[in-house]
Short mmCIF file of C-alpha atoms in Angstrom, two decimals:
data_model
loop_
_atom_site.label_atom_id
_atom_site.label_comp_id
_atom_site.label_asym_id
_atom_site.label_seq_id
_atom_site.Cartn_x
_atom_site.Cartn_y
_atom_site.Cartn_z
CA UNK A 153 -24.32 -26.00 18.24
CA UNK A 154 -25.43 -22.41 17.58
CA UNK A 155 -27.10 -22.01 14.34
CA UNK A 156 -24.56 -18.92 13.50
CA UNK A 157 -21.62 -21.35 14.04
CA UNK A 158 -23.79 -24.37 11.80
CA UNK A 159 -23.97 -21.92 9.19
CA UNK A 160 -20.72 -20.67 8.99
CA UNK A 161 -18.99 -24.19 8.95
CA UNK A 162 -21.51 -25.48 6.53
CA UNK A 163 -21.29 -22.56 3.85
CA UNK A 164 -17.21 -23.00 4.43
CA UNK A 165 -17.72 -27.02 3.78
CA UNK A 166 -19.74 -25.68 0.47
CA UNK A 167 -17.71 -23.08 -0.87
CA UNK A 168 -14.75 -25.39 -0.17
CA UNK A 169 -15.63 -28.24 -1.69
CA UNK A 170 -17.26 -25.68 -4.52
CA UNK A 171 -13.60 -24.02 -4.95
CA UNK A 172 -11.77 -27.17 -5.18
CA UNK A 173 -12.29 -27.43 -9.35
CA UNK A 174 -11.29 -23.84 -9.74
CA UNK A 175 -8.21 -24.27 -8.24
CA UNK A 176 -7.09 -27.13 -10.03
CA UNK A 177 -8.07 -24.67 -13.67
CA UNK A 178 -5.72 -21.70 -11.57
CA UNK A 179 -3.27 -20.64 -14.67
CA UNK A 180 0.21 -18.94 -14.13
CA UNK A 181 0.61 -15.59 -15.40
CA UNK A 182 3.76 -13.83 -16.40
CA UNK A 183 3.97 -10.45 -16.66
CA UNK A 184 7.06 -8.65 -18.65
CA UNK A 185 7.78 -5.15 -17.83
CA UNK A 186 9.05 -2.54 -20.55
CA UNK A 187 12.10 -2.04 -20.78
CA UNK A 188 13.48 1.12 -18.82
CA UNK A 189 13.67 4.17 -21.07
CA UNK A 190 15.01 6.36 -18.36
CA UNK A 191 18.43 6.08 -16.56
CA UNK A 192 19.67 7.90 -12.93
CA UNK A 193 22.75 10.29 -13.90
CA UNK A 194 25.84 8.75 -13.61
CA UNK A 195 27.92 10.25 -11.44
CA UNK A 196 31.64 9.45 -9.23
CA UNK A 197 29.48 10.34 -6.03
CA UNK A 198 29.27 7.63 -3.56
CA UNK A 199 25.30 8.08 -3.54
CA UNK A 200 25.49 7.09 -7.15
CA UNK A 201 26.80 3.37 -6.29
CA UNK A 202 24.02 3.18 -3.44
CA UNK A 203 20.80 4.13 -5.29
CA UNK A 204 21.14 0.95 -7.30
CA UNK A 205 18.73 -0.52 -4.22
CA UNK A 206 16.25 1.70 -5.47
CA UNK A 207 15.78 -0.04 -8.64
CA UNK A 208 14.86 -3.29 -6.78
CA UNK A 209 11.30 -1.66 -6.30
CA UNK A 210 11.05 1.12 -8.90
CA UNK A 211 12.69 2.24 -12.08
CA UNK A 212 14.43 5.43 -12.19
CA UNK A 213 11.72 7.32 -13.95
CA UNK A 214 10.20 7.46 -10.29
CA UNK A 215 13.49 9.38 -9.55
CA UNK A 216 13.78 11.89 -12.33
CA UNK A 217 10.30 12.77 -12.49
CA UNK A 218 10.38 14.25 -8.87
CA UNK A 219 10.01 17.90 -8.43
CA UNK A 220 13.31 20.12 -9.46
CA UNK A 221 12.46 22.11 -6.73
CA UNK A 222 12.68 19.27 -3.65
CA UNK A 223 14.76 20.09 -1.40
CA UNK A 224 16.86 18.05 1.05
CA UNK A 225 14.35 17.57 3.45
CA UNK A 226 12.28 16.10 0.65
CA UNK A 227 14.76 13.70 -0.54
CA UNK A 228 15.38 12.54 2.91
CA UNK A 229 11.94 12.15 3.52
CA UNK A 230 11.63 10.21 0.05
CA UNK A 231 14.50 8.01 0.76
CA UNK A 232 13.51 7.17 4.90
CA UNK A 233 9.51 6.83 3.60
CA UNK A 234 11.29 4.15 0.85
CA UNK A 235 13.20 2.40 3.89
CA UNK A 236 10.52 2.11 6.26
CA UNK A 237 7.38 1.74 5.29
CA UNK A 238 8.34 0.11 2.04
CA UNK A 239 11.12 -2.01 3.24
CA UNK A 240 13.62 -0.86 0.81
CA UNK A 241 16.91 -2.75 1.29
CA UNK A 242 18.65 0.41 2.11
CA UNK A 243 21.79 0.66 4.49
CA UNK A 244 20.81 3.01 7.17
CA UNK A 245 24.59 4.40 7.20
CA UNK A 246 23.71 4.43 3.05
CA UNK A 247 20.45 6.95 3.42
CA UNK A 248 22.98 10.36 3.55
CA UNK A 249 24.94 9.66 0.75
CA UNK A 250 22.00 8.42 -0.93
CA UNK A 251 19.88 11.83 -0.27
CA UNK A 252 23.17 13.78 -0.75
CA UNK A 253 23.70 12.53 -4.61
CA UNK A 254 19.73 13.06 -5.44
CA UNK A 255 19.40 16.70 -4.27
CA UNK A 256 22.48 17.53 -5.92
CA UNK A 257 21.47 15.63 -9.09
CA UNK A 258 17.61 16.25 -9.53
CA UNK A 259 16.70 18.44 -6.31
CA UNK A 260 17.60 22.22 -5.72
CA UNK A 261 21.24 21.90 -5.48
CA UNK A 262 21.54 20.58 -8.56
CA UNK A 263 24.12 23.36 -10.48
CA UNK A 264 22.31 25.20 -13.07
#
């Protein structure tokens, strides 16, 4: 047996064996989150309904604390980076009205 390969398996035999009475001492933690203090805008827009997906990963406070400036390109970008590299449960059919109701409630075409 190569002495690399000895070594290896014997300090994994060690530290295994070694890691076997913390394990048994692991403790569950529970964490409680704040409550929310911030709310999305209600509104009778369809994109209202749809950005309740959002809160699955983030509270709203992400939302309203985006720039007032973003435009749509922004938002879509937002809402597509939330979909795929974050896995957000949204409908892909859902993502227009979903941009659509957030630039026209905290982006630039929001009326003033």
């Amino acid at each position: 047996m190569h002495a690399f390969l000895r070594t290896t398996l014997l300090s994994a035999a060690v530290l295994g064996t070694g890691a076997a009475p913390l394990l048994a001492q692991a403790v569950t933690k529970t964490y409680q989150a704040p409550a929310d203090t911030v709310f999305l805008q209600p509104s009778a827009h369809p994109g209202f309904a749809k950005t309740a997906v959002c809160a699955a990963c983030h509270s709203a406070e992400y939302i309203v604390y985006q720039p007032p400036t973003a435009a749509r390109p922004y938002w879509e970008a937002m809402v597509k980076r939330m979909k795929n590299v974050f896995n957000a449960p949204i409908q892909e059919s859902d993502i227009p009205d979903i941009v659509d109701y957030l630039v026209k409630t905290y982006g630039n075409e929001r009326p003033r």
